[in-house]
XYZ file of C-alpha atoms in Angstrom:
673
model
C -4.661 -38.384 -17.858
C -2.774 -41.518 -16.754
C -0.963 -41.838 -13.430
C 2.409 -40.826 -14.884
C 0.914 -37.671 -16.353
C -0.793 -36.894 -13.058
C 2.500 -37.161 -11.163
C 4.150 -34.882 -13.711
C 1.344 -32.374 -13.214
C 1.767 -32.596 -9.407
C 5.424 -31.632 -9.795
C 4.513 -28.706 -12.065
C 1.858 -27.433 -9.680
C 4.119 -27.821 -6.635
C 6.857 -25.741 -8.280
C 4.383 -23.115 -9.482
C 2.575 -22.721 -6.145
C 5.820 -22.624 -4.142
C 7.106 -19.935 -6.471
C 3.900 -17.938 -5.981
C 4.182 -18.326 -2.191
C 7.807 -17.221 -2.158
C 7.183 -14.045 -4.125
C 4.023 -13.278 -2.116
C 5.300 -13.869 1.428
C 8.991 -13.087 1.011
C 9.075 -10.392 -1.653
C 5.650 -8.814 -1.142
C 4.444 -9.153 -4.745
C 2.119 -11.364 -6.762
C 2.786 -13.378 -9.900
C -0.769 -14.677 -10.190
C -4.240 -13.603 -9.024
C -5.723 -15.271 -5.914
C -8.353 -17.008 -7.992
C -5.648 -18.781 -10.019
C -3.721 -19.799 -6.891
C -6.871 -21.288 -5.363
C -7.686 -23.141 -8.592
C -4.186 -24.622 -8.887
C -4.120 -25.497 -5.188
C -7.440 -27.368 -5.394
C -6.185 -29.205 -8.490
C -3.021 -30.245 -6.605
C -5.016 -31.564 -3.628
C -7.221 -33.640 -5.906
C -4.279 -35.104 -7.808
C -2.402 -35.966 -4.593
C -5.519 -37.688 -3.299
C -5.986 -39.637 -6.534
C -2.370 -40.763 -6.887
C -1.198 -41.071 -3.308
C 1.893 -39.157 -4.455
C 3.052 -36.003 -2.705
C 6.366 -34.141 -2.811
C 8.036 -33.331 0.501
C 7.841 -29.618 -0.302
C 4.200 -29.710 -1.359
C 2.262 -26.572 -0.378
C -0.434 -28.922 0.942
C 2.008 -29.826 3.732
C 3.891 -26.555 4.233
C 2.189 -23.588 5.852
C 4.335 -20.932 4.195
C 7.643 -20.228 2.515
C 10.970 -19.996 4.352
C 11.748 -16.366 4.945
C 15.003 -14.658 3.951
C 15.780 -11.162 5.223
C 18.129 -9.187 7.417
C 15.541 -8.986 10.202
C 16.081 -11.182 13.281
C 14.175 -14.461 13.228
C 12.240 -16.145 16.007
C 10.385 -19.436 16.286
C 6.714 -19.181 17.250
C 5.674 -20.856 20.502
C 3.019 -22.722 18.535
C 2.747 -23.062 14.726
C 0.612 -20.446 12.981
C -1.517 -22.579 10.716
C -3.373 -21.280 7.704
C -7.138 -21.781 7.516
C -9.081 -24.269 5.500
C -11.365 -22.493 3.054
C -14.613 -22.776 1.160
C -16.678 -20.676 -1.231
C -19.942 -22.379 -0.293
C -22.288 -21.011 2.377
C -23.931 -24.434 2.596
C -20.560 -25.945 3.507
C -20.263 -23.375 6.291
C -23.649 -24.398 7.671
C -22.511 -28.019 7.707
C -19.201 -27.030 9.331
C -21.010 -25.092 12.105
C -23.032 -28.194 12.999
C -25.628 -26.193 14.940
C -23.136 -24.134 16.983
C -23.070 -20.360 17.432
C -20.183 -18.686 15.630
C -18.488 -15.326 15.099
C -18.153 -14.061 11.518
C -15.530 -11.413 10.695
C -13.559 -9.914 7.809
C -10.577 -11.898 6.530
C -8.087 -9.041 6.242
C -5.448 -8.937 3.521
C -2.192 -7.644 4.994
C 0.641 -9.247 6.943
C -0.083 -11.260 10.088
C 1.794 -10.363 13.289
C 1.933 -11.865 16.785
C 2.297 -9.143 19.419
C 3.291 -9.730 23.052
C 2.760 -7.430 26.053
C 4.350 -7.850 29.471
C 3.663 -5.657 32.494
C 1.397 -3.575 30.292
C 4.146 -2.699 27.789
C 4.607 -3.759 24.159
C 7.555 -6.149 24.266
C 7.652 -7.996 20.962
C 6.089 -8.259 17.519
C 6.836 -11.112 15.137
C 5.495 -11.676 11.607
C 3.868 -14.941 10.609
C 6.805 -15.788 8.348
C 6.517 -19.417 7.285
C 4.205 -20.315 10.176
C 7.028 -21.853 12.193
C 9.567 -19.008 12.171
C 8.782 -15.307 11.810
C 10.684 -12.056 11.588
C 11.015 -9.802 14.631
C 9.568 -6.399 13.715
C 9.139 -4.903 17.184
C 10.918 -1.687 16.235
C 8.422 -1.141 13.402
C 5.333 -2.235 15.351
C 5.941 0.642 17.752
C 5.044 2.908 14.819
C 1.796 1.141 13.896
C -0.759 3.921 13.951
C -3.309 2.317 16.273
C -1.264 -0.147 18.336
C -1.056 0.668 22.068
C 2.422 1.081 23.524
C 1.033 0.398 26.962
C -2.192 -1.259 28.134
C -3.989 -1.407 31.497
C -3.531 -5.180 31.886
C -0.228 -5.913 33.667
C 0.065 -9.634 33.074
C 1.354 -11.295 29.901
C -0.854 -10.913 26.831
C -0.350 -12.346 23.350
C -2.573 -11.272 20.462
C -2.613 -12.011 16.773
C -3.613 -9.404 14.224
C -3.306 -8.271 10.647
C -1.098 -5.297 9.834
C -2.902 -3.404 7.066
C -2.774 -0.202 5.033
C -6.159 1.217 4.036
C -7.102 1.821 0.409
C -7.287 5.574 1.017
C -3.765 5.681 2.515
C -2.517 3.404 -0.272
C -3.830 5.793 -2.920
C -2.349 8.797 -1.106
C 1.086 7.152 -0.892
C 0.965 6.075 -4.537
C 0.153 9.631 -5.615
C 3.557 10.655 -4.289
C 5.295 8.174 -6.614
C 5.851 10.053 -9.857
C 6.490 7.066 -12.117
C 3.251 5.163 -12.683
C 5.135 1.933 -13.374
C 6.973 2.219 -10.073
C 3.787 2.581 -8.026
C 2.809 -0.129 -5.586
C 0.509 -2.773 -7.034
C -1.811 -3.147 -4.057
C -2.089 -2.291 -0.342
C -0.981 -5.765 0.746
C 2.371 -5.492 -1.058
C 2.947 -2.005 0.322
C 2.061 -3.129 3.850
C 4.397 -6.130 3.698
C 7.294 -3.930 2.638
C 6.424 -1.326 5.267
C 6.226 -3.779 8.179
C 9.475 -5.530 7.212
C 11.506 -2.339 6.828
C 14.964 -2.068 8.342
C 14.304 1.661 8.720
C 11.388 2.268 11.174
C 10.959 5.828 9.920
C 9.626 4.427 6.645
C 7.056 2.379 8.556
C 6.067 5.463 10.538
C 5.085 7.342 7.397
C 2.914 4.585 5.917
C -0.064 4.681 8.371
C 0.119 0.945 9.112
C -2.554 -0.299 11.498
C -2.824 -3.594 13.376
C -6.336 -5.010 13.552
C -6.506 -7.808 16.099
C -8.398 -10.969 15.150
C -7.350 -13.470 17.861
C -6.583 -13.366 21.574
C -3.876 -16.026 21.801
C -3.200 -16.148 25.548
C -3.575 -14.247 28.824
C -1.363 -14.967 31.831
C -1.307 -13.370 35.271
C -5.059 -12.780 35.519
C -4.831 -13.069 39.318
C -3.353 -9.545 39.179
C -6.354 -8.318 37.229
C -9.637 -9.819 38.489
C -11.563 -7.719 35.950
C -10.377 -10.061 33.167
C -13.390 -12.206 32.170
C -13.298 -15.931 31.585
C -12.105 -15.890 28.012
C -12.064 -19.641 27.502
C -15.754 -19.970 26.703
C -16.443 -16.891 24.585
C -14.592 -15.811 21.462
C -16.474 -12.503 21.362
C -15.758 -11.797 25.053
C -12.097 -11.782 24.094
C -12.813 -9.119 21.491
C -14.747 -7.024 24.017
C -11.936 -7.216 26.561
C -9.263 -6.360 23.976
C -11.302 -3.348 22.877
C -11.372 -2.186 26.494
C -7.579 -2.514 26.567
C -7.354 -0.094 23.629
C -6.904 -2.481 20.708
C -8.750 -2.185 17.420
C -10.376 -5.544 16.766
C -11.723 -6.884 13.511
C -15.376 -6.133 12.741
C -17.513 -9.149 13.588
C -21.083 -10.386 14.098
C -22.747 -13.368 15.785
C -24.171 -15.888 13.362
C -25.656 -19.357 13.141
C -27.016 -21.707 10.520
C -30.212 -19.674 10.166
C -28.559 -16.296 9.560
C -25.176 -17.114 7.985
C -26.232 -16.499 4.366
C -27.832 -13.168 5.250
C -24.740 -12.162 7.261
C -22.396 -13.072 4.396
C -24.456 -10.939 2.039
C -24.306 -8.045 4.497
C -20.504 -8.151 4.474
C -20.456 -8.523 0.698
C -22.660 -5.446 0.227
C -20.091 -3.372 2.132
C -17.078 -4.346 0.020
C -17.234 -1.300 -2.318
C -17.018 1.113 0.630
C -14.903 -0.888 3.109
C -11.529 0.882 3.333
C -9.490 -2.068 4.639
C -8.262 -4.707 2.130
C -10.092 -7.985 2.619
C -10.161 -11.213 0.626
C -13.050 -12.972 2.364
C -14.476 -13.772 5.791
C -13.482 -15.907 8.790
C -15.900 -18.055 10.774
C -14.908 -19.166 14.301
C -16.769 -21.036 17.039
C -18.038 -18.703 19.778
C -17.396 -21.482 22.318
C -13.590 -21.340 22.489
C -13.204 -24.547 24.516
C -15.359 -26.488 22.051
C -13.365 -25.188 19.104
C -10.048 -26.158 20.676
C -11.396 -29.615 21.539
C -11.727 -30.329 17.821
C -7.947 -30.291 17.411
C -6.233 -29.705 14.067
C -5.102 -31.394 10.902
C -1.483 -31.313 9.713
C -2.188 -27.997 8.018
C -5.430 -26.468 9.354
C -6.971 -25.782 12.787
C -10.546 -27.063 13.156
C -11.876 -24.179 15.271
C -12.145 -21.726 12.381
C -12.530 -21.653 8.613
C -12.163 -19.066 5.839
C -14.926 -18.137 3.427
C -13.571 -16.891 0.088
C -15.711 -14.700 -2.154
C -17.214 -16.428 -5.161
C -15.813 -14.202 -7.886
C -18.308 -13.000 -10.466
C -16.956 -14.045 -13.868
C -17.918 -12.498 -17.191
C -17.132 -13.817 -20.654
C -15.955 -11.330 -23.267
C -13.767 -10.950 -26.366
C -10.194 -9.675 -26.279
C -9.826 -6.892 -28.866
C -6.230 -5.733 -28.396
C -3.264 -5.442 -26.067
C -2.095 -1.906 -25.343
C 1.577 -1.567 -24.439
C 2.176 1.381 -22.103
C 5.630 2.949 -21.654
C 6.943 4.401 -18.391
C 9.725 6.562 -16.970
C 11.750 3.455 -16.036
C 11.488 1.989 -19.538
C 9.169 -0.822 -18.406
C 6.433 -1.480 -20.970
C 3.233 -2.783 -19.391
C 0.622 -4.875 -21.259
C -3.044 -3.916 -20.782
C -5.869 -6.058 -22.170
C -8.728 -4.213 -23.898
C -11.956 -6.180 -24.367
C -15.647 -5.776 -25.133
C -17.497 -4.063 -22.238
C -18.855 -6.337 -19.486
C -20.699 -5.664 -16.225
C -18.851 -6.798 -13.084
C -19.866 -6.059 -9.505
C -22.107 -3.220 -10.681
C -19.638 -1.411 -12.977
C -18.723 -1.571 -16.663
C -15.230 -2.941 -17.308
C -13.286 -2.740 -20.587
C -9.622 -3.024 -19.541
C -7.455 -5.154 -17.272
C -3.748 -5.094 -16.513
C -1.936 -8.239 -17.634
C 1.079 -7.274 -15.456
C 3.906 -8.783 -17.517
C 4.994 -10.820 -20.530
C 4.932 -14.070 -18.530
C 1.175 -13.813 -18.024
C 0.612 -12.995 -21.707
C 2.512 -16.185 -22.573
C 0.946 -18.348 -19.868
C -2.595 -17.387 -20.910
C -1.664 -17.748 -24.606
C -3.527 -14.543 -25.320
C -4.684 -13.795 -28.837
C -6.738 -11.041 -30.438
C -10.314 -12.261 -30.802
C -9.933 -14.841 -28.027
C -12.805 -15.519 -25.636
C -11.668 -14.677 -22.111
C -13.150 -14.775 -18.612
C -12.609 -11.654 -16.526
C -13.367 -10.865 -12.884
C -12.576 -8.290 -10.210
C -9.904 -9.426 -7.778
C -11.401 -8.997 -4.291
C -14.308 -7.435 -6.212
C -12.194 -4.372 -7.011
C -9.347 -4.836 -9.518
C -10.187 -6.194 -13.016
C -8.198 -9.319 -13.911
C -8.237 -12.005 -16.598
C -9.173 -15.337 -15.052
C -8.767 -17.613 -18.052
C -8.472 -17.677 -21.823
C -10.939 -20.142 -23.296
C -9.605 -19.941 -26.859
C -5.818 -19.685 -26.353
C -4.870 -18.757 -29.903
C -1.619 -17.230 -28.692
C -1.384 -14.735 -31.547
C -0.371 -11.705 -29.439
C 3.085 -10.640 -30.576
C 5.451 -9.204 -27.995
C 6.576 -5.929 -29.621
C 10.243 -5.663 -30.586
C 9.850 -1.917 -30.925
C 8.800 0.526 -28.224
C 5.233 1.774 -28.828
C 6.357 5.271 -27.814
C 9.699 5.855 -29.547
C 9.992 2.959 -31.989
C 13.321 2.039 -30.441
C 14.383 -1.543 -29.676
C 12.884 -3.486 -26.789
C 14.142 -6.459 -24.848
C 12.506 -9.059 -22.643
C 14.314 -9.445 -19.346
C 13.657 -12.721 -17.583
C 14.402 -13.657 -13.994
C 13.241 -16.565 -11.869
C 9.744 -15.152 -11.417
C 8.636 -13.152 -14.445
C 9.483 -11.860 -17.910
C 9.294 -8.077 -18.307
C 9.447 -5.966 -21.473
C 11.679 -2.886 -21.533
C 12.470 -0.105 -23.975
C 16.270 0.167 -24.080
C 16.390 3.540 -25.835
C 17.762 5.989 -23.213
C 16.157 8.889 -25.106
C 12.670 7.364 -25.259
C 10.095 10.166 -24.979
C 8.011 8.060 -22.576
C 10.835 8.271 -20.080
C 11.068 11.995 -20.648
C 7.322 12.586 -20.612
C 6.835 10.975 -17.197
C 9.747 12.928 -15.739
C 8.519 16.208 -17.217
C 4.953 15.459 -16.104
C 6.140 15.253 -12.506
C 8.114 18.494 -12.772
C 5.103 20.469 -14.054
C 2.569 18.781 -11.737
C 0.519 20.712 -9.177
C 2.747 19.934 -6.181
C 5.931 20.659 -8.154
C 6.258 23.721 -10.444
C 2.528 23.713 -11.251
C 2.552 24.748 -14.916
C -1.156 25.051 -15.654
C -2.307 23.501 -18.941
C 0.832 21.448 -19.595
C -0.672 17.948 -19.734
C 1.140 14.749 -20.697
C -0.481 14.942 -24.130
C 0.799 18.490 -24.660
C 4.232 17.527 -23.340
C 4.340 14.660 -25.824
C 3.630 17.056 -28.692
C 6.247 19.553 -27.547
C 8.883 16.837 -27.094
C 8.054 15.211 -30.445
C 8.469 18.597 -32.167
C 11.845 19.155 -30.501
C 10.727 22.180 -28.459
C 11.588 20.526 -25.120
C 14.711 18.497 -24.423
C 15.517 19.434 -20.811
C 13.550 20.801 -17.849
C 14.772 24.339 -18.501
C 13.258 24.289 -22.008
C 9.782 24.428 -20.463
C 10.484 28.044 -19.584
C 11.990 28.960 -22.963
C 8.942 28.249 -25.132
C 8.618 31.883 -26.191
C 11.153 31.215 -28.964
C 8.744 28.648 -30.467
C 5.542 30.661 -30.052
C 4.736 30.601 -33.784
C 5.435 26.892 -34.213
C 3.367 26.013 -31.120
C 0.453 28.126 -32.371
C 0.546 26.156 -35.647
C 0.335 22.747 -33.918
C -2.887 20.707 -34.117
C -5.271 21.742 -31.360
C -3.424 24.989 -30.693
C -3.654 28.569 -31.882
C -2.278 31.964 -30.967
C -4.299 32.167 -27.764
C -3.429 28.632 -26.610
C 0.264 29.200 -27.271
C 0.167 32.512 -25.402
C -1.647 30.934 -22.436
C 0.880 28.117 -22.235
C 3.855 30.473 -22.304
C 2.167 32.712 -19.719
C 1.528 29.737 -17.425
C 5.176 28.724 -17.615
C 6.282 32.268 -16.851
C 3.982 32.414 -13.834
C 5.232 29.023 -12.594
C 8.877 30.109 -12.824
C 8.375 32.082 -9.590
C 8.252 29.212 -7.136
C 9.491 27.694 -3.871
C 12.659 25.613 -3.692
C 10.910 22.613 -2.136
C 8.647 22.318 -5.207
C 11.742 22.256 -7.408
C 13.385 19.529 -5.265
C 10.207 17.439 -5.279
C 9.862 17.806 -9.058
C 13.318 16.314 -9.676
C 11.828 12.901 -8.928
C 14.478 11.718 -6.471
C 13.303 8.208 -5.499
C 11.276 8.277 -2.286
C 11.461 12.046 -1.796
C 7.859 13.189 -1.659
C 6.561 16.669 -0.992
C 6.960 16.421 2.801
C 10.505 15.111 2.443
C 11.417 17.905 0.026
C 10.088 20.501 2.472
C 12.044 18.949 5.338
C 15.301 18.948 3.346
C 14.868 22.570 2.278
C 14.146 23.680 5.838
C 17.158 21.784 7.182
C 19.558 23.458 4.730
C 18.123 26.947 4.917
C 16.575 26.759 1.422
C 20.090 26.878 -0.044
C 20.269 24.820 -3.254
C 24.051 24.550 -3.236
C 24.079 23.198 0.323
C 21.290 20.767 -0.540
C 23.113 19.372 -3.581
C 26.293 18.861 -1.529
C 24.562 17.377 1.527
C 26.317 14.399 3.086
C 24.683 11.335 4.564
C 25.114 12.308 8.212
C 23.534 15.715 7.625
C 20.567 14.162 5.842
C 20.041 11.585 8.573
C 19.660 14.384 11.112
C 16.416 15.344 9.346
C 13.464 13.691 11.050
C 11.708 12.610 7.836
C 14.837 11.193 6.162
C 16.075 7.669 6.899
C 19.093 5.761 5.519
C 17.374 4.645 2.302
C 16.132 8.120 1.389
C 19.479 9.657 2.334
C 21.286 7.248 0.004
C 18.806 7.960 -2.807
C 19.373 11.691 -2.354
C 23.154 11.411 -2.442
C 23.078 9.050 -5.449
C 20.933 11.475 -7.410
C 23.320 14.390 -6.979
C 26.353 12.174 -7.547
C 25.301 11.982 -11.220
C 26.802 14.855 -13.219
C 23.917 14.746 -15.679
C 21.397 15.256 -12.878
C 23.408 18.147 -11.471
C 23.579 19.844 -14.867
C 19.845 19.465 -15.493
C 19.009 20.796 -12.028
C 21.333 23.815 -12.308
C 20.117 24.660 -15.808
C 16.542 24.648 -14.560
C 17.394 26.668 -11.455
C 18.858 29.397 -13.675
C 15.484 30.101 -15.289
C 13.528 30.008 -12.011
C 13.120 32.552 -9.245
C 12.962 31.008 -5.802
C 10.762 33.070 -3.531
C 10.818 32.897 0.215
C 9.232 29.708 1.477
C 6.111 30.149 3.570
C 7.986 29.130 6.701
C 11.070 31.199 5.870
C 9.696 34.650 6.708
C 9.597 36.602 9.909
C 7.003 34.379 11.627
C 8.317 33.268 14.998
C 8.872 29.509 15.016
C 6.934 28.918 18.234
C 6.290 25.246 17.416
C 9.898 24.370 16.591
C 10.714 20.872 17.841
C 7.038 20.099 18.512
C 4.909 17.400 16.893
C 1.116 17.559 16.612
C -1.349 14.807 15.715
C -4.788 15.859 14.440
C -7.775 13.535 14.555
C -11.505 13.917 14.080
C -13.376 16.794 12.443
C -12.290 20.434 12.586
C -14.770 23.322 12.892
C -12.877 26.553 12.314
C -10.282 25.472 9.741
C -11.514 24.291 6.311
C -9.847 20.885 6.822
C -7.043 19.143 8.690
C -4.567 19.980 5.913
C -5.050 23.645 6.750
C -4.201 22.936 10.402
C -1.066 21.056 9.321
C -0.010 24.011 7.145
C -0.197 26.384 10.135
C 1.798 23.961 12.288
C 4.541 23.715 9.658
C 4.575 27.489 9.143
C 5.327 27.913 12.845
C 8.171 25.396 12.730
C 6.318 22.313 13.970
C 5.536 18.953 12.438
C 2.197 17.253 11.814
C 2.173 13.471 12.206
C -0.451 10.831 11.561
C 0.206 8.709 14.634
C 0.615 9.248 18.374
C 4.013 8.316 19.813
C 6.298 9.299 22.664
C 7.529 12.159 20.428
C 4.035 13.685 20.123
C 3.650 17.066 21.850
C -0.135 17.485 21.508
C -3.089 15.490 20.171
C -5.739 17.806 18.691
C -9.221 16.297 18.978
C -12.452 18.226 19.469
C -13.830 15.193 21.311
C -11.330 15.058 24.168
C -13.393 12.433 26.049
C -13.352 10.030 23.104
C -12.083 6.485 23.649
C -10.530 6.406 20.179
C -7.210 4.588 19.798
C -5.346 7.899 19.477
C -6.916 9.315 22.657
C -6.215 6.111 24.557
C -2.593 6.061 23.414
C -2.150 9.734 24.296
C -3.476 9.061 27.793
C -1.106 6.119 28.213
C 1.876 8.237 27.196
C 0.796 11.312 29.180
C 0.372 13.439 26.038
C -2.036 16.412 26.346
C -5.257 16.162 24.326
C -6.422 19.642 23.278
C -9.392 20.928 21.326
C -9.215 22.971 18.154
C -10.039 26.064 20.223
C -7.134 25.305 22.576
C -4.840 25.056 19.565
C -6.123 28.325 18.082
C -5.424 30.074 21.383
C -1.749 29.162 20.915
C -1.548 30.888 17.510
C -0.491 34.428 16.672
C -3.472 36.571 15.693
C -2.657 36.688 11.961
C -2.756 32.878 11.679
C -6.036 32.317 13.465
C -9.035 31.348 11.285
C -11.090 34.298 10.070
C -14.230 33.347 12.008
C -12.280 33.337 15.276
C -10.579 36.636 14.502
C -13.905 38.220 13.637
C -15.356 36.987 16.938
C -12.427 38.628 18.728
């Protein structure tokens, strides 16, 4: 490659990496795997070094991408630099140069700087582009583990990573009916949650802030118990823990133990619930680290260690194109089985048409695959690049026409047939799911057969299958008994609660809890619910402006109204569990449950009792919390600490049971009585 070609490549890489940064930091989504970004970035650095040529907007000179949002902006007191990185443990040993260090997880969320004054949370600002961030104080107050008040009364500034755990991510995604509309990863979901204009959305996402740096402490003369934090990185962690913060997991290390310590972290990846994309190494001697200064882009007191992804070579056998309720058709690569990180892998999402084209995928090609962050299968590279994969012009589900829609970031394939069964199947699958009408035995595969045979066109048809009993019995895989069981299941499911019906309609953002809240607010009256105005919806605690608008938009569509009313005609709405004669003794009260329970089967059962008595169960302690239920009332957990700060009573499970009417107490307690 001559110098002219190298400069051309620099321009290409600069545009590509800036585009990836913009979509990642500003829009909360990815257009390429981390391994590709790192590879392109290293290539750019090498070419800039070789040629002496560098664009003014090169990512090697810019810390992040300029943010654009409706949130207020604020300039950081000092630039938030990104870290230099390596994948070599030997390079870390050289970097340490004989000094003691602290090794911790490199968390994958959204970085925030949080300020406390006089012991009170005053401000939270995202990293943004490193120079200017977005003010998200109103949302940070709803971070599940972040103290609202702390014992220290001076000025404290900390830096942490706002994260959503894998388990919470999976729970939230389960409430999204359309598979294609589900969030791609916890980092994207967390970014969108932290940067919400509606704090109530943040409150429901179980965002946590895990602190990884103590930035500054002022006013220590008012608190002599504050240790000298200038000479010990880990002492800062210890002090912050005593203040009630959750700090990142960390260990001491040196040149003799670093490789063993890295392996220890790596072994925990499959069971570690917080998203992480590597490790961070920082000098234990804070003053020494600061004395090293910084480069234009990186500080010299810490460095990131990125996991060396395990690659496997295999053969691409086909691309499956999967339809969805929105019409989006997703490509999935199917290849010969390979072992990665201890599991057998045969499939990987290709995400969109752009990636198919960029990798020049072809059937029979030799590809390298890996697990992103050792979890999600991805294609790293195509070694053959035959490019023979044809983008289908017909929907794989209905055979109708498709179109590729291109924007500035990606090309996506859509089915444009409004009557595509895939769109219907996903909608019907939600309506008959366990949390909705719960029609036992009506799987997506069975739905597909019934729709293909013309037995189901609308929701109400599910409960009119008796007229097709003979035809259903004659279908492949069925018989008289199977047909009878299916019809019986539908009949049984037709006696249901209104909130299940509302949830099953698939109104964007309205999960099971939201459906229950709406039904309670409008007295389980379908007509009132369908005619609800924005102000009435906003009075409901679980409904914010976005969800209210989604609700109104849904029932503003005559087609949606007709489908809902037709279905309602064939259903019988029984009294909701909280609609009977039980006195609503917990009305207006909010409970938070933490730790193990001993008398109830699980915490869900406790929440059900709370809701039955008119109360609300929340996942985080706030000023609106009435009681924190924790069998270990002396615990120094973040929830207990926050409850103490806010003056919220901490009660045991037995204390809670004593508040209940006799008929709602657990059986073992009643039998003891």
